Amino acid sequence: MTIKIKAIAAVLLAAGLISTQAYSADPLPEPAAKKHTKAAAKPKPVPAATAAELQELKQEMEGQINTLKQQLSDRDVQLKQAQDAAAAAQAAASRAEAAATSQQQAVTENATAVTALQGTVTDLKTNQTNLVTTITDSQDQIKKTIENPDKLHYKGITITPGGYMAAESVYRQHATGGDIPTAFSALPYEHADAYQLSEFYGSARQSRVSMMAEGKVSWGTVRGYVEADFLGTGTSSNSNQSNSYLLRQRVVWGQAETNSGWAFTGGQLWSLATEDKKGISNLSGDILTPQTIDPNYSAGFVWTRQYGFRVTKTFQHAAFGIAAENPEILYTATLAGNTPYAVLGSAGANGGNYNAATGSCSNSTYTTYSESGGLVTPTVKYLNICAPLANISFNQAPDLLVKAAFDPGFGHYEVFGIGRFAHETIFPGITNNAFLYGGVTDVNGVTVAPLSTAGSYNNSVVLGGVGGSFRMPVIAKKLDLGAKGLWGNGVGRYGDTTLSDVTDKVNGEFAALRNTSFLTTAEWNPTPRLAIYLNYGGDYVRRAAYETSTITGATYSASTDSITFKTGNAAVGYGSPIPSNASCNTTGNPTYTGVGFYPAGSCGAATRYVKEYTAGYWYDIYRGPAGRVRQGIQYSYADRQSFSDSEATPVSARGINNMFWTSFRYYLP
């Protein structure tokens, strides 16, 4: 700034000098123009003295002129010096301005550098703050992981425990003896002894434990899962004092899943026929079970949990799967009279680790006849008939299932198919007639063929069905509607009621039963903590009735030692109208058999359908880092009905049950 001031001063000084010189060099004013006058008179001669004075005056003027010239010359020198000084000052000013510009540029560069440095320092401070925050968060996360881990880490895998503890109760208007789960196929008919009494059970047996183990590899993920509850029973299980019920296998499987969406899974799984929430999954939390407290869910729900090996491929909006699953053929038949004997399974064998214990037992008597030397000898026998606790079918091949699931962005949709295979050995010579009257000849000369295993042969049948489901949101995150169904021959096992798959024809061969299962659901979430559900569904089976000529009874005469056979038509198959259902609508005094009391109004009518209406809610009292506390109440109206008989006024058995559940659960976080 000082240099600029000096330069400006020098310029002003030079300008002053130039201005002064200009004033000095101004020409003298021209003499005024002479006025034209009349010619003057001729001057008179100047005297000599005057000439001298003029000469002196001239010399004086010349001296003044010379002095002025000298002054002008001096002024020119001074002006030149001033100009030179001004030029020098201008040059100095230019140099000073250049220096100032250079200094200003340097200052600007320095300011830019300082600004950049300040930005760098600010970034460093920000990075340091972020680093401190990250380190703090990491420390908090590490501390949380150590003190409150969501997952456990062991040798390169993560282990996630899960499950819940449950305190639950059920009240049924009519007794079933079924504890918390409902045995839909055993709901009592009207006038049965159990129908006259109600029942209440409190239980923690549905409490559940689970564990997921998962590890990452270069090509994908390997994982395993195990889940169990306490709904198992053992020979020492009872509700008398200790309530010692067994831990029961629910789901146990291993899986290898590639990064490209292929998954290979084997173990005990939810069947591929069971509905998923999205895609095709194995996890219990991804299975779309009805929101019920009842461990047996709702009538009409299509499901099993069984051994399976499946291969699935998952895309962005679709998934496809194929599975081979463990089969079990459910068989029910009325085998009367001359129907052949068939072998298709047995009770469990202890040596094979199946439960060989027996279930319900009942007493009966029958008479056999033998003939020797023309003499007929009747023998009355007492039989304690016990149904096996576990019927194990002799399976020909695994059940084969295929499934396609679609998630277009609005709901979830599935289609699936089931293929099943059953076989048996038939012994035409072993019939009820041959067993009771084999080799005996009556008074009319009729001889009943004795028992024989000759002519036995194997028979097989193919079963299967198709099904589908949909689940769509009507109001996003508020109201969902859904439906699922299965229709086919011999697929009763996959329905919730577990109605029979097959029965027998007159010749002893399998007859497939036509099964239908369906379930509709509505789930409403008015708040994030409250879920209200409504279900309606049912399991149906179509009648497969046959009849055959048989010996319906025999009259023995001791005096003549002879027998007379009575003949008639006997029912064969499932749901035959021949047997009367009159006893299904009567209640009489019980009879004592020597073992226990049995009701007079017994009813053996085959189940035609079971349908159920369900309503309930779940409310999360607490849901957060410490887990979840949940409470629920459920009401169900169940209706079991049999096939009608062929009486003049057809009679069918029916049993209605009103049931109430409560549940209080704590879920692990």
PDB file of N, CA and C in Angstrom, residues 212-216 220-225 253-257 263-265 282-283:
ATOM      1  N   MET A 212     -31.226 -72.903  15.461  1.00  0.00           N
ATOM      2  CA  MET A 212     -30.749 -72.823  14.081  1.00  0.00           C
ATOM      3  C   MET A 212     -29.237 -72.668  14.094  1.00  0.00           C
ATOM      4  N   ALA A 213     -28.534 -73.499  13.317  1.00  0.00           N
ATOM      5  CA  ALA A 213     -27.086 -73.388  13.136  1.00  0.00           C
ATOM      6  C   ALA A 213     -26.832 -73.053  11.673  1.00  0.00           C
ATOM      7  N   GLU A 214     -26.020 -72.018  11.426  1.00  0.00           N
ATOM      8  CA  GLU A 214     -25.853 -71.527  10.062  1.00  0.00           C
ATOM      9  C   GLU A 214     -24.419 -71.087   9.844  1.00  0.00           C
ATOM     10  N   GLY A 215     -23.874 -71.451   8.679  1.00  0.00           N
ATOM     11  CA  GLY A 215     -22.515 -71.054   8.339  1.00  0.00           C
ATOM     12  C   GLY A 215     -22.407 -70.661   6.880  1.00  0.00           C
ATOM     13  N   LYS A 216     -21.552 -69.671   6.589  1.00  0.00           N
ATOM     14  CA  LYS A 216     -21.355 -69.189   5.233  1.00  0.00           C
ATOM     15  C   LYS A 216     -20.119 -69.848   4.622  1.00  0.00           C
ATOM     16  N   GLY A 220     -22.180 -70.579  -0.941  1.00  0.00           N
ATOM     17  CA  GLY A 220     -23.528 -70.410  -0.420  1.00  0.00           C
ATOM     18  C   GLY A 220     -23.590 -70.497   1.099  1.00  0.00           C
ATOM     19  N   THR A 221     -24.621 -71.177   1.584  1.00  0.00           N
ATOM     20  CA  THR A 221     -24.887 -71.267   3.024  1.00  0.00           C
ATOM     21  C   THR A 221     -25.265 -72.696   3.390  1.00  0.00           C
ATOM     22  N   VAL A 222     -24.729 -73.162   4.504  1.00  0.00           N
ATOM     23  CA  VAL A 222     -25.142 -74.448   5.058  1.00  0.00           C
ATOM     24  C   VAL A 222     -25.809 -74.175   6.400  1.00  0.00           C
ATOM     25  N   ARG A 223     -26.879 -74.905   6.671  1.00  0.00           N
ATOM     26  CA  ARG A 223     -27.603 -74.658   7.921  1.00  0.00           C
ATOM     27  C   ARG A 223     -28.304 -75.924   8.376  1.00  0.00           C
ATOM     28  N   GLY A 224     -28.616 -75.942   9.660  1.00  0.00           N
ATOM     29  CA  GLY A 224     -29.387 -77.026  10.244  1.00  0.00           C
ATOM     30  C   GLY A 224     -30.352 -76.464  11.266  1.00  0.00           C
ATOM     31  N   TYR A 225     -31.474 -77.152  11.465  1.00  0.00           N
ATOM     32  CA  TYR A 225     -32.518 -76.637  12.340  1.00  0.00           C
ATOM     33  C   TYR A 225     -33.148 -77.794  13.100  1.00  0.00           C
ATOM     34  N   TRP A 253     -33.837 -80.823  10.384  1.00  0.00           N
ATOM     35  CA  TRP A 253     -33.363 -80.917   9.004  1.00  0.00           C
ATOM     36  C   TRP A 253     -32.010 -80.230   8.830  1.00  0.00           C
ATOM     37  N   GLY A 254     -31.350 -80.597   7.731  1.00  0.00           N
ATOM     38  CA  GLY A 254     -30.117 -79.954   7.297  1.00  0.00           C
ATOM     39  C   GLY A 254     -30.285 -79.464   5.878  1.00  0.00           C
ATOM     40  N   GLN A 255     -29.524 -78.411   5.502  1.00  0.00           N
ATOM     41  CA  GLN A 255     -29.719 -77.797   4.188  1.00  0.00           C
ATOM     42  C   GLN A 255     -28.413 -77.234   3.653  1.00  0.00           C
ATOM     43  N   ALA A 256     -28.267 -77.344   2.341  1.00  0.00           N
ATOM     44  CA  ALA A 256     -27.188 -76.668   1.610  1.00  0.00           C
ATOM     45  C   ALA A 256     -27.839 -75.804   0.546  1.00  0.00           C
ATOM     46  N   GLU A 257     -27.593 -74.484   0.624  1.00  0.00           N
ATOM     47  CA  GLU A 257     -28.213 -73.539  -0.307  1.00  0.00           C
ATOM     48  C   GLU A 257     -27.126 -72.772  -1.046  1.00  0.00           C
ATOM     49  N   ALA A 263     -31.494 -75.043  -3.430  1.00  0.00           N
ATOM     50  CA  ALA A 263     -31.422 -75.516  -2.046  1.00  0.00           C
ATOM     51  C   ALA A 263     -31.720 -77.006  -2.012  1.00  0.00           C
ATOM     52  N   PHE A 264     -30.927 -77.730  -1.226  1.00  0.00           N
ATOM     53  CA  PHE A 264     -31.082 -79.174  -1.054  1.00  0.00           C
ATOM     54  C   PHE A 264     -31.284 -79.432   0.439  1.00  0.00           C
ATOM     55  N   THR A 265     -32.442 -79.992   0.795  1.00  0.00           N
ATOM     56  CA  THR A 265     -32.828 -80.095   2.193  1.00  0.00           C
ATOM     57  C   THR A 265     -33.303 -81.506   2.489  1.00  0.00           C
ATOM     58  N   ASN A 282     -38.398 -73.850   4.657  1.00  0.00           N
ATOM     59  CA  ASN A 282     -38.429 -74.958   5.601  1.00  0.00           C
ATOM     60  C   ASN A 282     -38.657 -74.492   7.029  1.00  0.00           C
ATOM     61  N   LEU A 283     -38.341 -73.223   7.319  1.00  0.00           N
ATOM     62  CA  LEU A 283     -38.420 -72.728   8.683  1.00  0.00           C
ATOM     63  C   LEU A 283     -39.857 -72.703   9.176  1.00  0.00           C
TER      64      LEU A 283
END
